[in-house]
Amino acid sequence: MVNWTLKRVIMANLMRRVFMLAAWIFVAATTEPPKSSGHFHVTQDRKATYDDKTDSWHVTLSCGQFVSLGHPAVDVLWQTPSGDTKSTSYDHGQFYLQLPNPVEGGNYTCALPSTYAATSCLPAGSPLSREAALLVDETKARLTLLEAENTDLKTLVKSLGNRAEALAKENDVLKNQTDSFEHLMKQKTDSLQQKLDDATATLEPPKSSGHFHVTQDRKATYDDKTDSWHVTLSCGQFVSLGHPAVDVLWQTPSGDTKSTSYDHGQFYLQLPNPVEGGNYTCALPSTYAATSCLPAGSPLSREAALLVDETKARLTLLEAENTDLKTLVKSLGNRAEALAKENDVLKNQTDSFEHLMKQKTDSLQQKLDDATATLGKHNRFGEVKFSR
């Protein structure tokens, strides 16, 4: 009985030491080598990952890294902000959780469940018995996904553009070949026809509210001059510019003043990229002629302000670029498909021209041979006299 108890104590100590050595975990980093700390952490991968099964990009969380899973094997359980529990996938010391789209923002936790066999081997007070948490921001997660998708779309646009260009060049070559075949066929048939005519010639004859407000347009606008998308602010709406004409002056968060453009009752300010976050104000300057005509206490004499969020502005630009890229991909895809079809038609035309030219050439050559033979026969018997 004593020996059995002693064995159990020894085995428990051995298991504890093996587990502590095997379950060291480090924070994943790209700038320095992994470090063992005896704790584990949850991190959000910097770049989105593509899943062939869902045919889309996903944000991925990782929990670890374990040097060894030990025996019994370590396993973790994830909990989402809504309280759902998720199983995990394991690869190279990391437990991964792929977040479904759209990403749910909030706290995600990773822990060794108390009901799992490996957890029962932990010593009392082990840091591995505590859960690790990570706060996921919905907007930043969406930015990560859009950046990955846009990079992928740009690669696809470049590939489709190269394919369309190659097909267009090939089609130009085929068109030139077709034109050459037509010209060559005409030359050969004309020559043979002339010889046939010569041979047979001897045989037979030939708002308004009283105030004005600053708003950020929901969609980005494209500027041909800068060849890029921009966030635009509008200040208005004026029913009429009046006389002397109303004009406004914008002030950026850094204190710079900007002139404005006017269209259909709105004064517009196109923000340069990258967008500067902060308060933008729109006002009728006191030095302008129109301002001096305002009655005392007019609401139009007060400035209107709008707080621009850098992250949301960037999201607006990425969404616009994403939509534009998808349209371009579709357009290039259609063009490539049309060029491929035209390519097939031109190849068939080329084959047809070759076949037709051979048929006509053979036919005319046969007629020429027959006419030559007939002329030879008449010449031998003196039945035909040639006149020039």
Tab-separated table of C-alpha atoms in Angstrom:
chain	number	residue	atom	x	y	z
A	1	MET	CA	0.000	0.000	0.000
A	2	VAL	CA	2.885	2.381	0.887
A	3	ASN	CA	4.692	1.505	-2.333
A	4	TRP	CA	1.540	2.229	-4.387
A	5	THR	CA	1.058	5.616	-2.640
A	6	LEU	CA	4.729	6.456	-3.203
A	7	LYS	CA	4.417	5.548	-6.870
A	8	ARG	CA	1.374	7.788	-7.234
A	9	VAL	CA	3.237	10.736	-5.642
A	10	ILE	CA	6.266	10.200	-7.885
A	11	MET	CA	4.078	9.883	-11.001
A	12	ALA	CA	2.110	13.031	-10.093
A	13	ASN	CA	5.344	15.014	-9.631
A	14	LEU	CA	6.720	13.712	-12.921
A	15	MET	CA	3.476	14.559	-14.761
A	16	ARG	CA	3.474	18.047	-13.231
A	17	ARG	CA	7.078	18.717	-14.342
A	18	VAL	CA	6.471	17.293	-17.829
A	19	PHE	CA	3.302	19.371	-18.202
A	20	MET	CA	4.978	22.588	-16.989
A	21	LEU	CA	7.834	22.010	-19.459
A	22	ALA	CA	5.485	21.068	-22.294
A	23	ALA	CA	2.840	23.745	-21.829
A	24	TRP	CA	4.978	26.882	-21.946
A	25	ILE	CA	3.399	29.379	-24.245
A	26	PHE	CA	4.666	32.563	-25.908
A	27	VAL	CA	3.119	35.620	-27.575
A	28	ALA	CA	3.360	35.331	-31.356
A	29	ALA	CA	5.629	38.074	-32.787
A	30	THR	CA	7.327	38.749	-36.088
A	31	THR	CA	10.110	40.997	-34.825
A	32	GLU	CA	11.790	38.770	-32.230
A	33	PRO	CA	12.038	35.045	-31.386
A	34	PRO	CA	9.332	33.393	-29.216
A	35	LYS	CA	9.646	33.610	-25.436
A	36	SER	CA	8.369	31.126	-22.855
A	37	SER	CA	6.495	32.825	-20.030
A	38	GLY	CA	4.347	30.160	-18.436
A	39	HIS	CA	1.247	32.137	-19.501
A	40	PHE	CA	-0.746	32.208	-22.697
A	41	HIS	CA	-2.270	35.092	-24.599
A	42	VAL	CA	-4.801	35.685	-27.353
A	43	THR	CA	-3.666	37.701	-30.380
A	44	GLN	CA	-5.392	38.854	-33.567
A	45	ASP	CA	-3.425	38.036	-36.713
A	46	ARG	CA	-2.292	41.235	-38.449
A	47	LYS	CA	-3.443	40.025	-41.846
A	48	ALA	CA	-6.697	38.335	-42.829
A	49	THR	CA	-6.584	34.723	-44.031
A	50	TYR	CA	-8.387	33.313	-47.068
A	51	ASP	CA	-10.638	30.262	-46.667
A	52	ASP	CA	-11.285	28.215	-49.829
A	53	LYS	CA	-14.370	26.615	-48.242
A	54	THR	CA	-16.156	29.933	-47.604
A	55	ASP	CA	-14.459	31.633	-50.596
A	56	SER	CA	-13.839	34.727	-48.465
A	57	TRP	CA	-11.341	36.457	-46.155
A	58	HIS	CA	-11.521	36.030	-42.377
A	59	VAL	CA	-10.015	37.535	-39.235
A	60	THR	CA	-8.193	34.862	-37.228
A	61	LEU	CA	-7.363	34.786	-33.506
A	62	SER	CA	-4.541	32.666	-32.101
A	63	CYS	CA	-4.012	31.335	-28.580
A	64	GLY	CA	-0.617	30.000	-27.576
A	65	GLN	CA	2.030	29.092	-28.453
A	66	PHE	CA	2.515	25.648	-26.919
A	67	VAL	CA	5.932	24.036	-27.176
A	68	SER	CA	4.254	20.632	-26.795
A	69	LEU	CA	0.670	19.505	-26.244
A	70	GLY	CA	1.835	17.066	-23.560
A	71	HIS	CA	-0.021	13.945	-22.431
A	72	PRO	CA	-2.932	14.018	-21.925
A	73	ALA	CA	-3.035	16.548	-24.801
A	74	VAL	CA	-3.761	20.192	-24.025
A	75	ASP	CA	-6.850	21.656	-25.685
A	76	VAL	CA	-8.585	25.033	-25.367
A	77	LEU	CA	-12.109	26.367	-25.692
A	78	TRP	CA	-13.014	29.785	-27.121
A	79	GLN	CA	-15.881	31.964	-25.955
A	80	THR	CA	-17.326	34.724	-28.161
A	81	PRO	CA	-18.720	38.086	-26.952
A	82	SER	CA	-22.257	36.680	-27.263
A	83	GLY	CA	-21.368	33.761	-24.966
A	84	ASP	CA	-21.129	31.018	-27.602
A	85	THR	CA	-18.368	28.467	-27.133
A	86	LYS	CA	-16.250	27.425	-30.098
A	87	SER	CA	-13.906	24.536	-30.653
A	88	THR	CA	-10.489	25.331	-32.076
A	89	SER	CA	-8.018	24.159	-34.692
A	90	TYR	CA	-4.361	23.519	-33.844
A	91	ASP	CA	-1.238	24.051	-35.934
A	92	HIS	CA	2.435	24.488	-35.003
A	93	GLY	CA	1.832	25.267	-31.343
A	94	GLN	CA	-1.093	27.664	-31.901
A	95	PHE	CA	-4.825	27.179	-31.321
A	96	TYR	CA	-6.717	29.159	-33.982
A	97	LEU	CA	-10.232	30.564	-34.152
A	98	GLN	CA	-11.501	31.777	-37.536
A	99	LEU	CA	-14.161	34.458	-37.019
A	100	PRO	CA	-17.256	34.304	-39.256
A	101	ASN	CA	-18.314	37.335	-41.299
A	102	PRO	CA	-19.494	39.889	-40.356
A	103	VAL	CA	-17.114	39.957	-37.378
A	104	GLU	CA	-18.777	40.242	-33.957
A	105	GLY	CA	-16.973	42.891	-31.900
A	106	GLY	CA	-16.205	42.432	-28.212
A	107	ASN	CA	-14.187	40.227	-25.854
A	108	TYR	CA	-13.024	36.798	-27.042
A	109	THR	CA	-11.580	34.469	-24.407
A	110	CYS	CA	-9.396	31.379	-24.653
A	111	ALA	CA	-9.105	28.945	-21.725
A	112	LEU	CA	-8.274	25.376	-20.739
A	113	PRO	CA	-11.698	23.958	-19.743
A	114	SER	CA	-11.858	22.511	-16.238
A	115	THR	CA	-13.552	19.376	-17.595
A	116	TYR	CA	-10.648	18.478	-19.894
A	117	ALA	CA	-8.186	15.801	-18.782
A	118	ALA	CA	-5.088	17.967	-19.277
A	119	THR	CA	-6.455	20.696	-16.982
A	120	SER	CA	-6.676	18.321	-14.022
A	121	CYS	CA	-2.891	17.897	-14.173
A	122	LEU	CA	-2.212	21.605	-13.552
A	123	PRO	CA	-0.767	22.589	-10.148
A	124	ALA	CA	-2.883	24.834	-7.910
A	125	GLY	CA	-2.669	28.499	-8.882
A	126	SER	CA	-1.135	27.766	-12.300
A	127	PRO	CA	-1.359	30.804	-14.629
A	128	LEU	CA	-2.518	28.368	-17.317
A	129	SER	CA	-5.750	27.849	-15.377
A	130	ARG	CA	-6.787	31.452	-16.039
A	131	GLU	CA	-8.481	32.529	-19.273
A	132	ALA	CA	-6.841	34.931	-21.744
A	133	ALA	CA	-8.963	37.629	-23.405
A	134	LEU	CA	-8.763	39.905	-26.449
A	135	LEU	CA	-11.017	42.830	-27.382
A	136	VAL	CA	-11.867	42.720	-31.108
A	137	ASP	CA	-12.898	46.024	-32.719
A	138	GLU	CA	-15.530	45.541	-35.460
A	139	THR	CA	-14.405	48.513	-37.559
A	140	LYS	CA	-10.711	47.592	-37.444
A	141	ALA	CA	-11.589	43.964	-38.237
A	142	ARG	CA	-13.588	45.161	-41.241
A	143	LEU	CA	-10.619	47.286	-42.328
A	144	THR	CA	-8.355	44.228	-42.100
A	145	LEU	CA	-10.756	42.224	-44.299
A	146	LEU	CA	-11.170	45.025	-46.861
A	147	GLU	CA	-7.407	45.585	-47.092
A	148	ALA	CA	-6.863	41.870	-47.754
A	149	GLU	CA	-9.713	41.675	-50.285
A	150	ASN	CA	-8.561	44.857	-52.072
A	151	THR	CA	-4.991	43.563	-52.321
A	152	ASP	CA	-6.373	40.337	-53.793
A	153	LEU	CA	-8.624	42.259	-56.200
A	154	LYS	CA	-5.742	44.482	-57.344
A	155	THR	CA	-3.710	41.363	-58.146
A	156	LEU	CA	-6.704	39.968	-60.059
A	157	VAL	CA	-7.195	43.278	-61.913
A	158	LYS	CA	-3.522	43.263	-62.922
A	159	SER	CA	-3.758	39.627	-64.047
A	160	LEU	CA	-6.960	40.225	-66.035
A	161	GLY	CA	-5.505	43.398	-67.519
A	162	ASN	CA	-2.407	41.487	-68.671
A	163	ARG	CA	-4.600	38.709	-70.103
A	164	ALA	CA	-6.834	41.204	-71.924
A	165	GLU	CA	-3.750	42.971	-73.299
A	166	ALA	CA	-2.231	39.662	-74.448
A	167	LEU	CA	-5.512	38.610	-76.098
A	168	ALA	CA	-5.834	41.997	-77.795
A	169	LYS	CA	-2.292	41.652	-79.209
A	170	GLU	CA	-2.991	38.081	-80.330
A	171	ASN	CA	-6.225	39.243	-81.959
A	172	ASP	CA	-4.343	42.001	-83.799
A	173	VAL	CA	-1.915	39.378	-85.110
A	174	LEU	CA	-4.795	37.129	-86.172
A	175	LYS	CA	-6.554	40.052	-87.876
A	176	ASN	CA	-3.350	40.845	-89.769
A	177	GLN	CA	-3.034	37.173	-90.727
A	178	THR	CA	-6.648	37.167	-91.912
A	179	ASP	CA	-6.066	40.311	-93.976
A	180	SER	CA	-2.882	38.758	-95.401
A	181	PHE	CA	-4.742	35.558	-96.294
A	182	GLU	CA	-7.477	37.561	-98.009
A	183	HIS	CA	-4.914	39.575	-99.964
A	184	LEU	CA	-2.843	36.492	-100.861
A	185	MET	CA	-5.929	34.532	-101.886
A	186	LYS	CA	-7.067	37.415	-104.094
A	187	GLN	CA	-3.625	37.632	-105.698
A	188	LYS	CA	-3.443	33.897	-106.388
A	189	THR	CA	-7.017	33.565	-107.627
A	190	ASP	CA	-6.646	36.688	-109.811
A	191	SER	CA	-3.409	35.303	-111.274
A	192	LEU	CA	-4.891	31.881	-111.960
A	193	GLN	CA	-8.071	33.425	-113.327
A	194	GLN	CA	-5.984	35.570	-115.701
A	195	LYS	CA	-4.034	32.533	-116.878
A	196	LEU	CA	-7.306	30.636	-117.363
A	197	ASP	CA	-8.785	33.558	-119.289
A	198	ASP	CA	-5.665	33.736	-121.462
A	199	ALA	CA	-5.739	29.984	-122.086
A	200	THR	CA	-9.409	29.875	-123.051
A	201	ALA	CA	-9.375	33.120	-125.065
A	202	THR	CA	-8.535	31.268	-128.290
A	203	LEU	CA	-11.221	28.641	-127.810
A	204	GLU	CA	-14.203	30.902	-127.237
A	205	PRO	CA	-14.897	34.644	-126.868
A	206	PRO	CA	-14.898	37.220	-122.902
A	207	LYS	CA	-32.811	72.685	-49.250
A	208	SER	CA	-33.538	75.334	-46.969
A	209	SER	CA	-33.932	75.679	-43.015
A	210	GLY	CA	-32.544	79.117	-42.121
A	211	HIS	CA	-29.344	77.450	-40.833
A	212	PHE	CA	-26.526	75.604	-42.509
A	213	HIS	CA	-24.854	72.340	-41.555
A	214	VAL	CA	-21.704	70.403	-42.374
A	215	THR	CA	-22.158	66.774	-43.400
A	216	GLN	CA	-19.821	64.028	-44.586
A	217	ASP	CA	-20.973	62.408	-47.814
A	218	ARG	CA	-21.804	58.737	-47.227
A	219	LYS	CA	-19.890	57.622	-50.291
A	220	ALA	CA	-16.405	58.616	-51.388
A	221	THR	CA	-16.021	60.568	-54.636
A	222	TYR	CA	-13.492	59.842	-57.372
A	223	ASP	CA	-11.205	62.635	-58.599
A	224	ASP	CA	-9.756	62.198	-62.102
A	225	LYS	CA	-7.021	64.749	-61.351
A	226	THR	CA	-5.634	62.833	-58.347
A	227	ASP	CA	-6.712	59.451	-59.776
A	228	SER	CA	-7.983	58.416	-56.335
A	229	TRP	CA	-11.019	58.323	-54.043
A	230	HIS	CA	-11.678	61.118	-51.541
A	231	VAL	CA	-13.934	61.832	-48.573
A	232	THR	CA	-16.017	64.963	-49.238
A	233	LEU	CA	-17.672	67.341	-46.762
A	234	SER	CA	-20.621	69.539	-47.741
A	235	CYS	CA	-21.883	72.771	-46.161
A	236	GLY	CA	-25.359	74.079	-46.996
A	237	GLN	CA	-27.905	73.921	-48.290
A	238	PHE	CA	-28.424	77.350	-49.828
A	239	VAL	CA	-31.497	78.030	-51.959
A	240	SER	CA	-29.763	81.011	-53.560
A	241	LEU	CA	-26.323	82.575	-53.187
A	242	GLY	CA	-27.930	86.028	-53.057
A	243	HIS	CA	-26.308	89.351	-53.940
A	244	PRO	CA	-23.560	89.925	-53.004
A	245	ALA	CA	-22.943	86.171	-53.393
A	246	VAL	CA	-22.563	84.038	-50.262
A	247	ASP	CA	-19.264	82.192	-49.857
A	248	VAL	CA	-17.847	80.075	-47.042
A	249	LEU	CA	-14.422	79.253	-45.649
A	250	TRP	CA	-13.410	75.860	-44.235
A	251	GLN	CA	-11.033	75.309	-41.345
A	252	THR	CA	-9.278	71.953	-40.825
A	253	PRO	CA	-8.395	70.365	-37.446
A	254	SER	CA	-4.812	71.607	-37.859
A	255	GLY	CA	-6.064	75.200	-38.305
A	256	ASP	CA	-5.529	75.540	-42.062
A	257	THR	CA	-8.189	77.451	-43.994
A	258	LYS	CA	-9.483	76.080	-47.276
A	259	SER	CA	-11.492	77.612	-50.075
A	260	THR	CA	-14.510	75.706	-51.323
A	261	SER	CA	-16.323	74.661	-54.484
A	262	TYR	CA	-20.050	75.224	-54.987
A	263	ASP	CA	-22.673	73.104	-56.728
A	264	HIS	CA	-26.478	72.921	-56.425
A	265	GLY	CA	-26.747	74.791	-53.126
A	266	GLN	CA	-23.817	73.034	-51.408
A	267	PHE	CA	-20.262	74.170	-50.675
A	268	TYR	CA	-17.916	71.174	-50.932
A	269	LEU	CA	-14.524	70.415	-49.404
A	270	GLN	CA	-12.580	67.445	-50.792
A	271	LEU	CA	-10.257	66.039	-48.091
A	272	PRO	CA	-6.736	65.040	-49.149
A	273	ASN	CA	-5.442	61.519	-48.447
A	274	PRO	CA	-4.666	60.361	-45.834
A	275	VAL	CA	-7.640	61.996	-44.116
A	276	GLU	CA	-6.838	64.178	-41.091
A	277	GLY	CA	-9.210	63.324	-38.255
A	278	GLY	CA	-10.786	65.981	-36.049
A	279	ASN	CA	-13.187	68.950	-36.218
A	280	TYR	CA	-13.830	70.636	-39.560
A	281	THR	CA	-15.734	73.942	-39.502
A	282	CYS	CA	-17.614	75.864	-42.171
A	283	ALA	CA	-18.418	79.566	-41.724
A	284	LEU	CA	-19.234	82.807	-43.528
A	285	PRO	CA	-16.064	84.896	-42.966
A	286	SER	CA	-16.674	88.290	-41.358
A	287	THR	CA	-14.536	89.953	-44.026
A	288	TYR	CA	-16.776	88.801	-46.888
A	289	ALA	CA	-19.260	91.290	-48.351
A	290	ALA	CA	-22.254	88.946	-48.000
A	291	THR	CA	-21.654	88.547	-44.242
A	292	SER	CA	-22.026	92.280	-43.595
A	293	CYS	CA	-25.593	92.102	-44.944
A	294	LEU	CA	-26.726	89.557	-42.324
A	295	PRO	CA	-29.077	90.798	-39.564
A	296	ALA	CA	-27.749	90.799	-35.992
A	297	GLY	CA	-27.925	87.359	-34.358
A	298	SER	CA	-28.458	85.542	-37.665
A	299	PRO	CA	-27.815	81.784	-37.306
A	300	LEU	CA	-25.802	82.033	-40.527
A	301	SER	CA	-23.181	84.102	-38.691
A	302	ARG	CA	-22.269	81.080	-36.558
A	303	GLU	CA	-19.894	78.380	-37.770
A	304	ALA	CA	-21.012	74.775	-38.329
A	305	ALA	CA	-18.698	71.933	-37.282
A	306	LEU	CA	-18.288	68.218	-38.011
A	307	LEU	CA	-16.046	65.662	-36.291
A	308	VAL	CA	-14.353	63.425	-38.876
A	309	ASP	CA	-13.201	59.995	-37.652
A	310	GLU	CA	-9.984	58.843	-39.395
A	311	THR	CA	-10.815	55.129	-39.189
A	312	LYS	CA	-14.356	55.543	-40.535
A	313	ALA	CA	-13.079	57.841	-43.283
A	314	ARG	CA	-10.536	55.207	-44.267
A	315	LEU	CA	-13.305	52.607	-44.261
A	316	THR	CA	-15.378	54.826	-46.601
A	317	LEU	CA	-12.431	55.093	-49.010
A	318	LEU	CA	-11.709	51.355	-48.910
A	319	GLU	CA	-15.374	50.501	-49.539
A	320	ALA	CA	-15.448	52.815	-52.562
A	321	GLU	CA	-12.189	51.377	-53.892
A	322	ASN	CA	-13.492	47.851	-53.247
A	323	THR	CA	-16.690	48.513	-55.229
A	324	ASP	CA	-14.672	50.120	-58.033
A	325	LEU	CA	-12.235	47.197	-58.154
A	326	LYS	CA	-15.067	44.668	-58.303
A	327	THR	CA	-16.648	46.597	-61.188
A	328	LEU	CA	-13.267	46.731	-62.926
A	329	VAL	CA	-12.707	43.005	-62.369
A	330	LYS	CA	-16.130	42.256	-63.858
A	331	SER	CA	-15.471	44.574	-66.800
A	332	LEU	CA	-12.025	43.110	-67.458
A	333	GLY	CA	-13.430	39.606	-67.096
A	334	ASN	CA	-16.130	40.375	-69.668
A	335	ARG	CA	-13.550	41.973	-71.984
A	336	ALA	CA	-11.209	39.002	-71.637
A	337	GLU	CA	-14.123	36.643	-72.340
A	338	ALA	CA	-15.179	38.698	-75.386
A	339	LEU	CA	-11.597	38.807	-76.676
A	340	ALA	CA	-11.270	35.057	-76.177
A	341	LYS	CA	-14.458	34.498	-78.212
A	342	GLU	CA	-13.235	36.911	-80.892
A	343	ASN	CA	-9.946	35.040	-80.821
A	344	ASP	CA	-11.741	31.740	-81.522
A	345	VAL	CA	-13.776	33.333	-84.339
A	346	LEU	CA	-10.634	34.763	-85.947
A	347	LYS	CA	-8.884	31.402	-85.706
A	348	ASN	CA	-11.879	29.736	-87.376
A	349	GLN	CA	-11.898	32.448	-90.063
A	350	THR	CA	-8.195	31.896	-90.659
A	351	ASP	CA	-8.745	28.147	-91.022
A	352	SER	CA	-11.700	28.810	-93.346
A	353	PHE	CA	-9.659	31.205	-95.492
A	354	GLU	CA	-6.865	28.647	-95.789
A	355	HIS	CA	-9.345	25.939	-96.767
A	356	LEU	CA	-11.223	28.212	-99.188
A	357	MET	CA	-8.011	29.454	-100.774
A	358	LYS	CA	-6.848	25.861	-101.296
A	359	GLN	CA	-10.202	24.918	-102.832
A	360	LYS	CA	-10.223	27.900	-105.197
A	361	THR	CA	-6.561	27.464	-106.091
A	362	ASP	CA	-7.019	23.744	-106.781
A	363	SER	CA	-10.160	24.427	-108.854
A	364	LEU	CA	-8.529	27.141	-110.936
A	365	GLN	CA	-5.359	25.067	-111.336
A	366	GLN	CA	-7.461	22.137	-112.581
A	367	LYS	CA	-9.287	24.375	-115.068
A	368	LEU	CA	-5.945	25.801	-116.193
A	369	ASP	CA	-4.501	22.297	-116.656
A	370	ASP	CA	-7.608	21.230	-118.623
A	371	ALA	CA	-7.455	24.343	-120.811
A	372	THR	CA	-3.723	23.869	-121.422
A	373	ALA	CA	-4.278	20.225	-122.362
A	374	THR	CA	-7.076	21.196	-124.759
A	375	LEU	CA	-4.894	23.850	-126.380
A	376	GLY	CA	-2.066	21.344	-126.803
A	377	LYS	CA	-4.406	18.869	-128.490
A	378	HIS	CA	-5.728	21.530	-130.907
A	379	ASN	CA	-2.211	22.681	-131.759
A	380	ARG	CA	-1.106	19.132	-132.646
A	381	PHE	CA	-3.941	18.657	-135.140
A	382	GLY	CA	-3.788	22.187	-136.550
A	383	GLU	CA	-7.454	22.788	-135.770
A	384	VAL	CA	-6.957	26.048	-133.945
A	385	LYS	CA	-5.330	29.171	-135.240
A	386	PHE	CA	-4.101	31.714	-132.742
A	387	SER	CA	-4.530	35.350	-133.498
A	388	ARG	CA	-3.003	38.123	-131.486
